[in-house]
Coordinates of C-alpha atoms in Angstrom, one line a residue:
X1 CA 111.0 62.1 137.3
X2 CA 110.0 65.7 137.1
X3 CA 112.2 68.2 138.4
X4 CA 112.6 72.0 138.5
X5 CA 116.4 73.4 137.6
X6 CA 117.4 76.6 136.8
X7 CA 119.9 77.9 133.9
X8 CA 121.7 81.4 133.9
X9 CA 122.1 82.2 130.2
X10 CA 123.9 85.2 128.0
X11 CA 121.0 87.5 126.8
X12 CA 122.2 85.9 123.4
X13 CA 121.3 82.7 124.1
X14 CA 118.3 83.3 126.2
X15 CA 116.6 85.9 123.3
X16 CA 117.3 83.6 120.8
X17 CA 113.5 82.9 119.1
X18 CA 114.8 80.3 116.5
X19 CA 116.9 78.5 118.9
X20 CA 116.0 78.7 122.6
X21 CA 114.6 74.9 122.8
X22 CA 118.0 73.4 121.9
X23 CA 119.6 75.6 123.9
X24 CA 117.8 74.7 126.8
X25 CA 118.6 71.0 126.2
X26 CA 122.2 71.8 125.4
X27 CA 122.9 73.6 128.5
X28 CA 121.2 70.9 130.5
X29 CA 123.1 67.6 128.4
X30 CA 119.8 66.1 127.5
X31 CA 119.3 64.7 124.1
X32 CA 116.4 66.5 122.1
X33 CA 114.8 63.2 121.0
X34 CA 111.6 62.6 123.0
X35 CA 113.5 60.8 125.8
X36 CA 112.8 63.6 128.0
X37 CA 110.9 67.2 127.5
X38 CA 112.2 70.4 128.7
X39 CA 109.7 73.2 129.4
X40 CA 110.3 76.6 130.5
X41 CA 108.2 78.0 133.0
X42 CA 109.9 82.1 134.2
X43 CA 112.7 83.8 132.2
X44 CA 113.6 87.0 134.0
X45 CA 116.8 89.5 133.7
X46 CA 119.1 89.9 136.1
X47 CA 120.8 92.8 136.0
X48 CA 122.1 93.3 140.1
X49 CA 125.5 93.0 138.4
X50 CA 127.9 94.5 135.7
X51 CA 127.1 91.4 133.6
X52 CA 123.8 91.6 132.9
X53 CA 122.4 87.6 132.7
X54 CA 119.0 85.8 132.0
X55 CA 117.2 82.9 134.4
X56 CA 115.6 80.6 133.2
X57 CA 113.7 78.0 135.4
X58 CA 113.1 74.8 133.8
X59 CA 110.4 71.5 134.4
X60 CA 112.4 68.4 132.9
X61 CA 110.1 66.2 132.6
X62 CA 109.5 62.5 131.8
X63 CA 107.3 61.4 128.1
X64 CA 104.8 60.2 130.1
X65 CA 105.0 63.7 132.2
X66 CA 105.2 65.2 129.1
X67 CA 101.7 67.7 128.5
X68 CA 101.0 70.0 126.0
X69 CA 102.3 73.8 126.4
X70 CA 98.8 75.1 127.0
X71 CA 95.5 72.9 127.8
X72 CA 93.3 75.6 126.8
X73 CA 90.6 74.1 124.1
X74 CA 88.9 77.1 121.9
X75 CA 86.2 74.2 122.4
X76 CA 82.7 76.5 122.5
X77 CA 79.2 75.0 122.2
X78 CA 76.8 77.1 120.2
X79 CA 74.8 79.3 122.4
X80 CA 72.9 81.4 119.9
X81 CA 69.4 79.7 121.5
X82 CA 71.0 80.1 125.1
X83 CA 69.6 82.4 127.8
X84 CA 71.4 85.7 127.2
X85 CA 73.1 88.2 129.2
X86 CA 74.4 91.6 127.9
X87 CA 77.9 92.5 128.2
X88 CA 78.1 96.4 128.3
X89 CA 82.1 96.7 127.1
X90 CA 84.6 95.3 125.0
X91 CA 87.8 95.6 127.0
X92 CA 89.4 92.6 128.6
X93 CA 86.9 91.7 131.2
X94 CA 83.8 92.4 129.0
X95 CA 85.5 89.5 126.2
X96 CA 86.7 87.2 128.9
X97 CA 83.1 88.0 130.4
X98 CA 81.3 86.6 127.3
X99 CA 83.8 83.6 127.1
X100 CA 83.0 82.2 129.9
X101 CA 79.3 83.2 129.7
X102 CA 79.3 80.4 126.6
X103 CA 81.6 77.9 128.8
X104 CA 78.5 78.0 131.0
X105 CA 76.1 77.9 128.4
X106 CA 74.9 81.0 128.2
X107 CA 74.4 83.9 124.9
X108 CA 76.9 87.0 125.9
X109 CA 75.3 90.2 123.8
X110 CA 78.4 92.3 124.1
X111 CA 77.5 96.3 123.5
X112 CA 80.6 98.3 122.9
X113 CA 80.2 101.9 121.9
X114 CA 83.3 102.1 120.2
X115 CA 84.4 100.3 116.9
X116 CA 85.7 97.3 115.7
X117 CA 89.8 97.2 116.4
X118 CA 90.9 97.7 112.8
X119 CA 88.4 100.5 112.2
X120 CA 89.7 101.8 115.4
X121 CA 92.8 102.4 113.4
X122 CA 91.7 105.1 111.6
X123 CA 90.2 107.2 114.8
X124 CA 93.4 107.0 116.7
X125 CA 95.0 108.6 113.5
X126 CA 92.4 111.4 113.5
X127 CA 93.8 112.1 116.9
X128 CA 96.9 112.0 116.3
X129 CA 97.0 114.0 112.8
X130 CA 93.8 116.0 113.2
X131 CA 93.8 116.8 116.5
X132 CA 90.0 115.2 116.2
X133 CA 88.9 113.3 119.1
X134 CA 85.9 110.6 118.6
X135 CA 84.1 110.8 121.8
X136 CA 82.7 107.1 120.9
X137 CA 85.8 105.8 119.3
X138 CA 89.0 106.9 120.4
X139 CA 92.6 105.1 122.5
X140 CA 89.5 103.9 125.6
X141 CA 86.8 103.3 123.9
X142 CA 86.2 100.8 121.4
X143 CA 86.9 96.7 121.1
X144 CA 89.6 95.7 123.1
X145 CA 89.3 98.9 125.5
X146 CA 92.5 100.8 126.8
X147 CA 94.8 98.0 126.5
X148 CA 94.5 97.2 123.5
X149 CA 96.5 100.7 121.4
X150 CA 97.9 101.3 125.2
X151 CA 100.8 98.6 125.3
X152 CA 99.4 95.4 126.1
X153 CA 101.4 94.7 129.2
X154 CA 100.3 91.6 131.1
X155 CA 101.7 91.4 134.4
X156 CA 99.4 91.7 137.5
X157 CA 99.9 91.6 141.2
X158 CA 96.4 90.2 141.5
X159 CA 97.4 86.6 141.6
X160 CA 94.8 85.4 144.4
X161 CA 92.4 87.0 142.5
X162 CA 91.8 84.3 139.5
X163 CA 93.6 81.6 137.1
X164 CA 96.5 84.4 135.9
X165 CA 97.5 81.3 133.8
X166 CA 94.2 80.5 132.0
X167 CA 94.0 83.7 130.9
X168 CA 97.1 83.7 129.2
X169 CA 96.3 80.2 127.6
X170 CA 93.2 82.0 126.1
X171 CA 95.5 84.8 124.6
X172 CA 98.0 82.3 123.3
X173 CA 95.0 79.9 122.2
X174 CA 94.0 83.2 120.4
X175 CA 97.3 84.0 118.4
X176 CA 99.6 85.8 121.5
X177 CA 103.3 84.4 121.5
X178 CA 103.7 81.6 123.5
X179 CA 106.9 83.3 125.6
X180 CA 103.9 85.0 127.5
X181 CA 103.5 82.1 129.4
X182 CA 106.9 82.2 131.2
X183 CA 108.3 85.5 130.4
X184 CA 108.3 87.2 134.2
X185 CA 107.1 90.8 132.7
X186 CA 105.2 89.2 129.7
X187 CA 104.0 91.6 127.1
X188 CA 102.1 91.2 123.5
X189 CA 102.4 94.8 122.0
X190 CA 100.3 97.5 120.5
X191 CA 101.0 95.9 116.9
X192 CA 100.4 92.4 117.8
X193 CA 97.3 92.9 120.1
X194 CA 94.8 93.6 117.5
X195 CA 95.0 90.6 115.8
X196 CA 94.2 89.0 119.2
X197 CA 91.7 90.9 120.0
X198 CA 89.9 90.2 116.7
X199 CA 90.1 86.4 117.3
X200 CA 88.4 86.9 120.5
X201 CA 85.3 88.0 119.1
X202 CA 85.6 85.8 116.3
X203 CA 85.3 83.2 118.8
X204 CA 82.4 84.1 120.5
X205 CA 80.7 85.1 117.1
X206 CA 81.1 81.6 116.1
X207 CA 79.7 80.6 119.3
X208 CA 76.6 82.1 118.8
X209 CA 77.4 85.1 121.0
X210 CA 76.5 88.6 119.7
X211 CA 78.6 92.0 119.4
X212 CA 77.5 94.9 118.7
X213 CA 79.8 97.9 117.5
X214 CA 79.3 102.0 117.5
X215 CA 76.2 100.9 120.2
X216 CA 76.0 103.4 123.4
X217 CA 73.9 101.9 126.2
X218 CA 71.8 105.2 127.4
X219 CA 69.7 103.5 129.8
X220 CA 69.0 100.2 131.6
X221 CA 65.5 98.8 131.6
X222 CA 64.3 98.7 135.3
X223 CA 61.5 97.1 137.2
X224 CA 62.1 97.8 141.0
X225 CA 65.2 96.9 142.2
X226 CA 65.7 94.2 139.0
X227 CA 67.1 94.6 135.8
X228 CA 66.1 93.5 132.5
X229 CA 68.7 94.9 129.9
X230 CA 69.7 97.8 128.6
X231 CA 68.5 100.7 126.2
X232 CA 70.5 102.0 123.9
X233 CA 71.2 105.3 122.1
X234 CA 68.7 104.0 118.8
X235 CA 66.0 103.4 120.9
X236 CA 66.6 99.1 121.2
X237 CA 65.6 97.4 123.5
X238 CA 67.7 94.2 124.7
X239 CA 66.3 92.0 127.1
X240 CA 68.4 90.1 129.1
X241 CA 68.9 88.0 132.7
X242 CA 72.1 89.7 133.9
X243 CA 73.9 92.3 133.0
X244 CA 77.9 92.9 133.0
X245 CA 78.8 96.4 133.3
X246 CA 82.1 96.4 132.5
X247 CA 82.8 100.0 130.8
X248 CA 86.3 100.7 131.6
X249 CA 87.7 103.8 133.8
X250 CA 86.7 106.7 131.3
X251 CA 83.7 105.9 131.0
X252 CA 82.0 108.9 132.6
X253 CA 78.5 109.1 131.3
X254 CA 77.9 105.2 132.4
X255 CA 78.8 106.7 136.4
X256 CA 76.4 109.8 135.5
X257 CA 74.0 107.3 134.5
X258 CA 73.8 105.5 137.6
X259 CA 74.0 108.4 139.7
X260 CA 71.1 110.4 137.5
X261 CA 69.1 107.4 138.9
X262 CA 69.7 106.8 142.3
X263 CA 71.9 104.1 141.7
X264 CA 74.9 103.6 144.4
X265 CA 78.2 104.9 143.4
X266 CA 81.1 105.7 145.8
X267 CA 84.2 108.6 145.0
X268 CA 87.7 106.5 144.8
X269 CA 91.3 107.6 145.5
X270 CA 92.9 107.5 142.5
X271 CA 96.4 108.8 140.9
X272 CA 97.4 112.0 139.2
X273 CA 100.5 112.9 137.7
X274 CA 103.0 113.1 134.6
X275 CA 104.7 111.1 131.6
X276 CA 108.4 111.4 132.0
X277 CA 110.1 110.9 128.9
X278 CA 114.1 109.7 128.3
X279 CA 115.8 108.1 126.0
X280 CA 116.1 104.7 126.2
X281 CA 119.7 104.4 125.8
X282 CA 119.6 106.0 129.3
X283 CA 117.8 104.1 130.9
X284 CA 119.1 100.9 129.5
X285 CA 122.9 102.3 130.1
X286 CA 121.8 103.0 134.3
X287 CA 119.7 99.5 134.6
X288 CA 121.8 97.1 132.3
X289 CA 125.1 98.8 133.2
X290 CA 126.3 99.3 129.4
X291 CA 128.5 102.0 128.5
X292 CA 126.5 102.8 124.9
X293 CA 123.8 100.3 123.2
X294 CA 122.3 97.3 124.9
X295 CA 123.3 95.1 122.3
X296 CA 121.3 93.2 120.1
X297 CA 119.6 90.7 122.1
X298 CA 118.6 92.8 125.3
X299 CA 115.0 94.0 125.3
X300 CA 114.5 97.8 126.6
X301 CA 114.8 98.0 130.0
X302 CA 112.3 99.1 132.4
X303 CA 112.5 100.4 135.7
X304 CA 110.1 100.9 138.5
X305 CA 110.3 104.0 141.4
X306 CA 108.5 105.0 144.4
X307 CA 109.2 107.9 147.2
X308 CA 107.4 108.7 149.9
X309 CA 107.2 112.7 149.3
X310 CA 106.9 114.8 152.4
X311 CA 103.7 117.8 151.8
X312 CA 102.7 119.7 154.6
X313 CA 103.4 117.2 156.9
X314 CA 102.0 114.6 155.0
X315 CA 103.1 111.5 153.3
X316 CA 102.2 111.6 149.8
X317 CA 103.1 108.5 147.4
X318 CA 104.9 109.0 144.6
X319 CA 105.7 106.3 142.2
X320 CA 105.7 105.0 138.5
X321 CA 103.1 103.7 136.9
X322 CA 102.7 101.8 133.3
X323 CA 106.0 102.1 132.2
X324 CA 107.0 101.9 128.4
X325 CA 110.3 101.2 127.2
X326 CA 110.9 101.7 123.7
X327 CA 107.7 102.9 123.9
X328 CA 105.3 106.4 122.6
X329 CA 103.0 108.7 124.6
X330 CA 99.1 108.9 123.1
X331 CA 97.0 111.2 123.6
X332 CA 94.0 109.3 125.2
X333 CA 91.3 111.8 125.8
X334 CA 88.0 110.5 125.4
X335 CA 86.6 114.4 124.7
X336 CA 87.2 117.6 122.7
X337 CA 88.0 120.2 125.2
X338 CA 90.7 117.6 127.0
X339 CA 94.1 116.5 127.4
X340 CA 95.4 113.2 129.0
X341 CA 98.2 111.0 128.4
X342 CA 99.1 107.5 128.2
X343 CA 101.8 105.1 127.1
X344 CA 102.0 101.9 124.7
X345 CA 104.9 99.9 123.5
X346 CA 105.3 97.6 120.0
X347 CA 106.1 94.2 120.5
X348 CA 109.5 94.8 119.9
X349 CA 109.9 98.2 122.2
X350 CA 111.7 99.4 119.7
X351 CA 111.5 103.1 120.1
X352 CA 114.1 105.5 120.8
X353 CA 112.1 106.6 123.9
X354 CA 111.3 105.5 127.0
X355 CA 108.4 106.7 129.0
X356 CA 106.2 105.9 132.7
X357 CA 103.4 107.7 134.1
X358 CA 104.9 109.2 137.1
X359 CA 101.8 109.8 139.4
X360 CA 101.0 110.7 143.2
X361 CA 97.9 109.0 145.2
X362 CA 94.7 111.3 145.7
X363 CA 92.1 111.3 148.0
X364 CA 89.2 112.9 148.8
X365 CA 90.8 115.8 150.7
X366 CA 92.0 116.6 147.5
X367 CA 88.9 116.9 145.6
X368 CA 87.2 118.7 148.6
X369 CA 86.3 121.3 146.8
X370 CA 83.6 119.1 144.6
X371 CA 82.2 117.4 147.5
X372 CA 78.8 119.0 146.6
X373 CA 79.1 116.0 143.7
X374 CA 78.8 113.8 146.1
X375 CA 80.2 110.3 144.7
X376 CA 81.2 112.1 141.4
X377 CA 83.5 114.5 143.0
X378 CA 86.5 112.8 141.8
X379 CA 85.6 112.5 138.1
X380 CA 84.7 116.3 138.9
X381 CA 88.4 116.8 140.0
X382 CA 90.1 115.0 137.2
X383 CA 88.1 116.4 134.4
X384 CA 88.5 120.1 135.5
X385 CA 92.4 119.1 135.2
X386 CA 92.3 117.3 131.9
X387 CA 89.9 121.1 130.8
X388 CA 92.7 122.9 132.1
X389 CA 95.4 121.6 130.1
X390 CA 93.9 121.5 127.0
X391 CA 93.3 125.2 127.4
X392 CA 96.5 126.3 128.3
X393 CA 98.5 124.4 125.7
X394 CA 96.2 126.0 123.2
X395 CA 93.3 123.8 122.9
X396 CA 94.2 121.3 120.3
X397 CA 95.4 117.7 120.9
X398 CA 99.2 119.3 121.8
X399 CA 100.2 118.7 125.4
X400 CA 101.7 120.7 128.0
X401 CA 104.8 120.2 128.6
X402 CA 108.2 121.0 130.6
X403 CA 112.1 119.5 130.1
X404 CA 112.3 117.7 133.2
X405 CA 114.7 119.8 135.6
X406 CA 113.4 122.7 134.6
X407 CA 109.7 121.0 135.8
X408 CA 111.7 120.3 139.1
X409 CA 113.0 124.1 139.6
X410 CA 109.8 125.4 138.5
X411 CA 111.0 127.4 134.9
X412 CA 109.3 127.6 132.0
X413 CA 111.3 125.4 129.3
X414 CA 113.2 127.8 126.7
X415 CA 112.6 124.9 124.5
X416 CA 111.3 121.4 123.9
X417 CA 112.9 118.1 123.1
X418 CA 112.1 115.4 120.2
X419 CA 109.3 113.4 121.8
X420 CA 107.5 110.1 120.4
X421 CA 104.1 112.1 121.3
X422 CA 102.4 112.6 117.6
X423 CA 100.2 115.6 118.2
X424 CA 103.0 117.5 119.9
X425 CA 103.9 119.8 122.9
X426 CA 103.5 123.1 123.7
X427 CA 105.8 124.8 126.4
X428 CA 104.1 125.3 129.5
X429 CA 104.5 125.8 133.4
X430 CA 102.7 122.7 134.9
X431 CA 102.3 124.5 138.0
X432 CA 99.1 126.3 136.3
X433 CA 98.1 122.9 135.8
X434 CA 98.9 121.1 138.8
X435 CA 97.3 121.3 142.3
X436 CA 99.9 122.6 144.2
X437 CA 100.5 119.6 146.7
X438 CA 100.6 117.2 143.4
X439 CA 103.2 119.9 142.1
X440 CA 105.7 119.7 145.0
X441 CA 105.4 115.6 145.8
X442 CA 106.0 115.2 142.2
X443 CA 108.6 117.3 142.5
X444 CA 110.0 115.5 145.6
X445 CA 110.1 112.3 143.6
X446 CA 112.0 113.3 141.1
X447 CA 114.8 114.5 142.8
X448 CA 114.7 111.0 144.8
X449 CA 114.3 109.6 141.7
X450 CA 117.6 111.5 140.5
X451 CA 119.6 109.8 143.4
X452 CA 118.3 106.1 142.5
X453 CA 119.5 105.9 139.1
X454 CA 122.1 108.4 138.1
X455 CA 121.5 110.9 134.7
X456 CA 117.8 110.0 135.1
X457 CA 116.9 113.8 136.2
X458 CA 118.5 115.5 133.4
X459 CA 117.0 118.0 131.2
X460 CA 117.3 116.4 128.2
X461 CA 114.1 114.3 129.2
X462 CA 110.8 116.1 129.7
X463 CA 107.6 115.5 131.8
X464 CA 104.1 115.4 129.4
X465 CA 100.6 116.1 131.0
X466 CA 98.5 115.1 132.1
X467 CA 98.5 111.1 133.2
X468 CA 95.2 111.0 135.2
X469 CA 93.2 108.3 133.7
X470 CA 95.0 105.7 135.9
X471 CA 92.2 104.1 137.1
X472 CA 88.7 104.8 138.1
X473 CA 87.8 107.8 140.3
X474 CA 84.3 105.9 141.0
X475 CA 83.6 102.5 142.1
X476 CA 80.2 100.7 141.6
X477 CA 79.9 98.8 145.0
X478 CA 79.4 95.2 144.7
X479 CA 78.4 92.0 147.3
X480 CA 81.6 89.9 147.8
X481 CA 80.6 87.1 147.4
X482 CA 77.2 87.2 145.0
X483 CA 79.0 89.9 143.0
X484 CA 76.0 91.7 142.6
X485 CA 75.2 95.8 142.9
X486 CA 73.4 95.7 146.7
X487 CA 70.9 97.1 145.1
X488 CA 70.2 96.4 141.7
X489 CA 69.5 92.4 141.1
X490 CA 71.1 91.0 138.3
X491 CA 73.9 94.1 137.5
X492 CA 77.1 93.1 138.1
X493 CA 80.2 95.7 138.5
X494 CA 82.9 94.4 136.6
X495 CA 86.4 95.4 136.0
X496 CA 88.2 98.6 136.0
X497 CA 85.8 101.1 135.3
X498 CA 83.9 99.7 138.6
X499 CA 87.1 99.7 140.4
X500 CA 87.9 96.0 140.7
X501 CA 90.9 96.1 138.3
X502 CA 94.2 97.8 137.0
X503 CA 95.4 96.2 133.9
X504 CA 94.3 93.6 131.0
X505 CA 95.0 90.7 132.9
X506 CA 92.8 91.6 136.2
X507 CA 90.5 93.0 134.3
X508 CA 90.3 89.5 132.3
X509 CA 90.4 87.6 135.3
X510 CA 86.8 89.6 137.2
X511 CA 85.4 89.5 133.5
X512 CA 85.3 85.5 134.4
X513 CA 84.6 86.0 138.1
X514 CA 81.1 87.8 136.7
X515 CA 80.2 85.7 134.4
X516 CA 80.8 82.6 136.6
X517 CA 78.6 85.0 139.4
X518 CA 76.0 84.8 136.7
X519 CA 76.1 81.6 136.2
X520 CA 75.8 80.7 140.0
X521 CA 72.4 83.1 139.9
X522 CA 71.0 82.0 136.6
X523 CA 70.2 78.1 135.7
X524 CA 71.4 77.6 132.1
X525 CA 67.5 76.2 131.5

């Protein structure tokens, strides 16, 4: 009996948390009384025209079809006697990591060098009040990694790589709304994340599994080509038959780690840019075609932009990046001394701002100039930038800043807007900032960008810098198919910071590609 159908419903009806089951049986004349089950599986806006409208595709489905909304068991053996395995990180792959290290019957000892998500808390407000920045503890580092104070969006384009599905069972298994599972952009929140991210470990500490907070890995404990565990900064020793290095992108003292001892590392292209900040009336008036409010039952709307900028003959990308409606800037510096930028949204994108990295593609032509640092020249390049604007917006936590057409023409703003970004702004040039040829193509987009959807180039939004922590300017090279470093046995790459992943959901999905490598390698007995 099963069959797909699809419903176009009013935002009203299709937003409606209390009553968006009987709806769905309403609009479809079935009887809500177990003679037939009705499960959603995408909701997505459409907004082409002047009436903006929600799809919903359906499974209708028979009792005996019927199955339950996810088949994800929290179901863990106890693996504290287990062979273990030490997961260096607590970001999305390193906890999906040690997940399925107990599936497969093995002990994960997860080392993060950050704190525990609530006590995280009270670092990111030292940032944002004090201007203090925790080098161990900070919007990167600590359990949960990036994603976890950074929005919490879960989309990915990496479908072929992994069960995108099981991971989102494991987050709703762990206390994330169910609507993840069908919603086309799905997104849990910087409020609502936390609490996810604390049943997580609660899972794996019940498990047997062990974590280990405010613990820096210093060195790993080498025989040969093998490895044997890790060292960390109090002088432990933890023995282990894999390791998982899964660290995240800003994790700089890791790559100078391997790269202090011989161990292969490669420079990445990366991205470089901006956050551009509106309002997000704007934006929701050009993409849902409204002439004030959205209404009540509209989420913020997002948008996403690319141009192909023309620099010296040269094609240079240009697009958005991590967009956050209703959403804040954070200062995400991982130092004293720097400035970089990121976005995050509540659940309920309810800020009066909208915000997106806007960000152009480097290379290693453009960090030429550190070539004598070899695989490092990247981070070289980025950290001199992230130096440089701290500097010239007067060395605390406030960013640089111009109102956006005045960024486009080159003028120093006269003045500043309101912005969601705590610390605050200081009024700057960005072309002392800026390489020149990121300068101009950003500048190229925006005026495309202008033309695509009308009163978004306006100077009453502003660009913040810098956005460079996009993703990784290193990768850690690792065999296709064993996973393994080619030269280290028993290290496995992992994630974003090794430059196999660019969100929470990627990064979830090669947390449990590693693990399962691990398991392929090491016989549970």
């Amino acid at each position: 009996m099963m069959r797909t159908t699809e419903l176009v419903l009013k935002p009203e009806e299709a937003f409606d948390e209390e009553n968006f089951n009987s709806i769905l049986y309403q609009k479809l004349g079935l009887k809500q009384d177990g003679s037939v089950f009705v499960q959603p599986i995408k909701r997505s806006i459409d907004a082409r025209s002047k009436n903006v409208v929600v799809r919903i595709q359906c499974e209708i489905l028979s009792p005996s079809e019927a199955r339950p909304l996810i088949s994800y068991k929290k179901d863990f053996r106890n693996v504290s006697n287990s062979k273990a395995v030490v997961v260096i990180g607590s970001g999305p792959a390193g906890l999906f990591a040690a997940l399925r290290l107990i599936e497969s019957g093995f002990k994960p000892i997860v080392i993060e060098r950050g704190n525990d998500v609530q006590s995280r808390r009270r670092d990111l407000a030292a940032i944002n009040k004090d201007h203090v920045v925790n080098p161990e503890s900070n919007y990167c580092f600590g359990e949960g990694g990036a994603g976890t104070y950074s929005d919490g969006k879960l989309y990915t384009r990496s479908k072929k790589r992994g069960d995108v599905r099981r991971v989102l069972e494991i987050l709703v298994a762990h206390g994330a709304k169910d609507d993840i599972l069908f919603d086309a952009h799905p997104h849990i929140g910087t409020n609502k994340l936390p609490r996810v991210v604390a049943a997580l470990r609660q899972s794996i500490l019940e498990a047997g599994g062990e974590i280990h907070f405010n613990t820096k890995v210093t060195d790993l404990d080498l025989q040969g080509n093998q490895i044997y565990g890790v060292i960390t900064h109090k002088g432990d020793r933890i023995q282990s038959e894999a390791v998982i290095l899964a660290t995240g992108h800003s994790a700089r003292d890791i790559f100078f780690l391997l790269h202090h001892k011989n161990i292969l590392i490669e420079a990445k292209p990366f991205a470089l840019g901006v956050r551009v900040e509106h309002q997000q009336q704007l934006i929701d008036q050009v993409q849902y075609h409204c002439a004030s409010d959205r209404g009540m039952y509209l989420p913020a709307s997002s948008y996403a932009l690319v141009h192909q900028a023309s620099i010296n003959g040269k094609e240079r990308g240009v697009f958005s990046f991590c967009m956050c409606p209703g959403g804040f800037i954070v200062p995400a510096a991982t130092a004293p001394g720097e400035i970089v930028v990121n976005g995050m949204s509540p659940s309920r994108r309810d800020s009066p701002f909208a915000n997106s990295g806007i960000v152009v593609a480097v290379d290693h032509n453009d960090f030429h100039e550190y070539k004598k640092n070899g695989a490092l020249a990247g981070l070289y390049f980025q950290a001199a930038i992230e130096k440089k604007a701290c500097e010239i917006a007067g060395g605390t936590q406030a960013a640089p800043a111009q109102r956006l057409v005045d960024f486009v023409d080159g003028k120093v703003s006269a003045s500043l807007l309101e912005t969601s970004y705590q610390p605050g702004l200081s009024s700057v040039n960005l072309k002392e900032i800026l390489p020149a040829d990121i300068l101009r193509a950003l500048q190229q987009g925006f005026k495309n960008f202008g033309t695509k959807m009308k009163g978004y180039l306006t100077n009453d939004a502003q660009v913040v810098a810098v956005e460079s922590r996009t993703s990784s300017p290193v990768k850690i090279p690792r065999d296709p198919l064993s996973l393994e470093h080619p030269q280290i046995s028993g290290l496995f790459p992992c994630g974003e910071g090794a430059g196999y992943a660019g969100g929470i959901v990627s990064a979830a999905m090669d947390g449990e590609r590693c693990a399962e490598a691990v398991a392929l390698k090491i016989k549970v007995t």
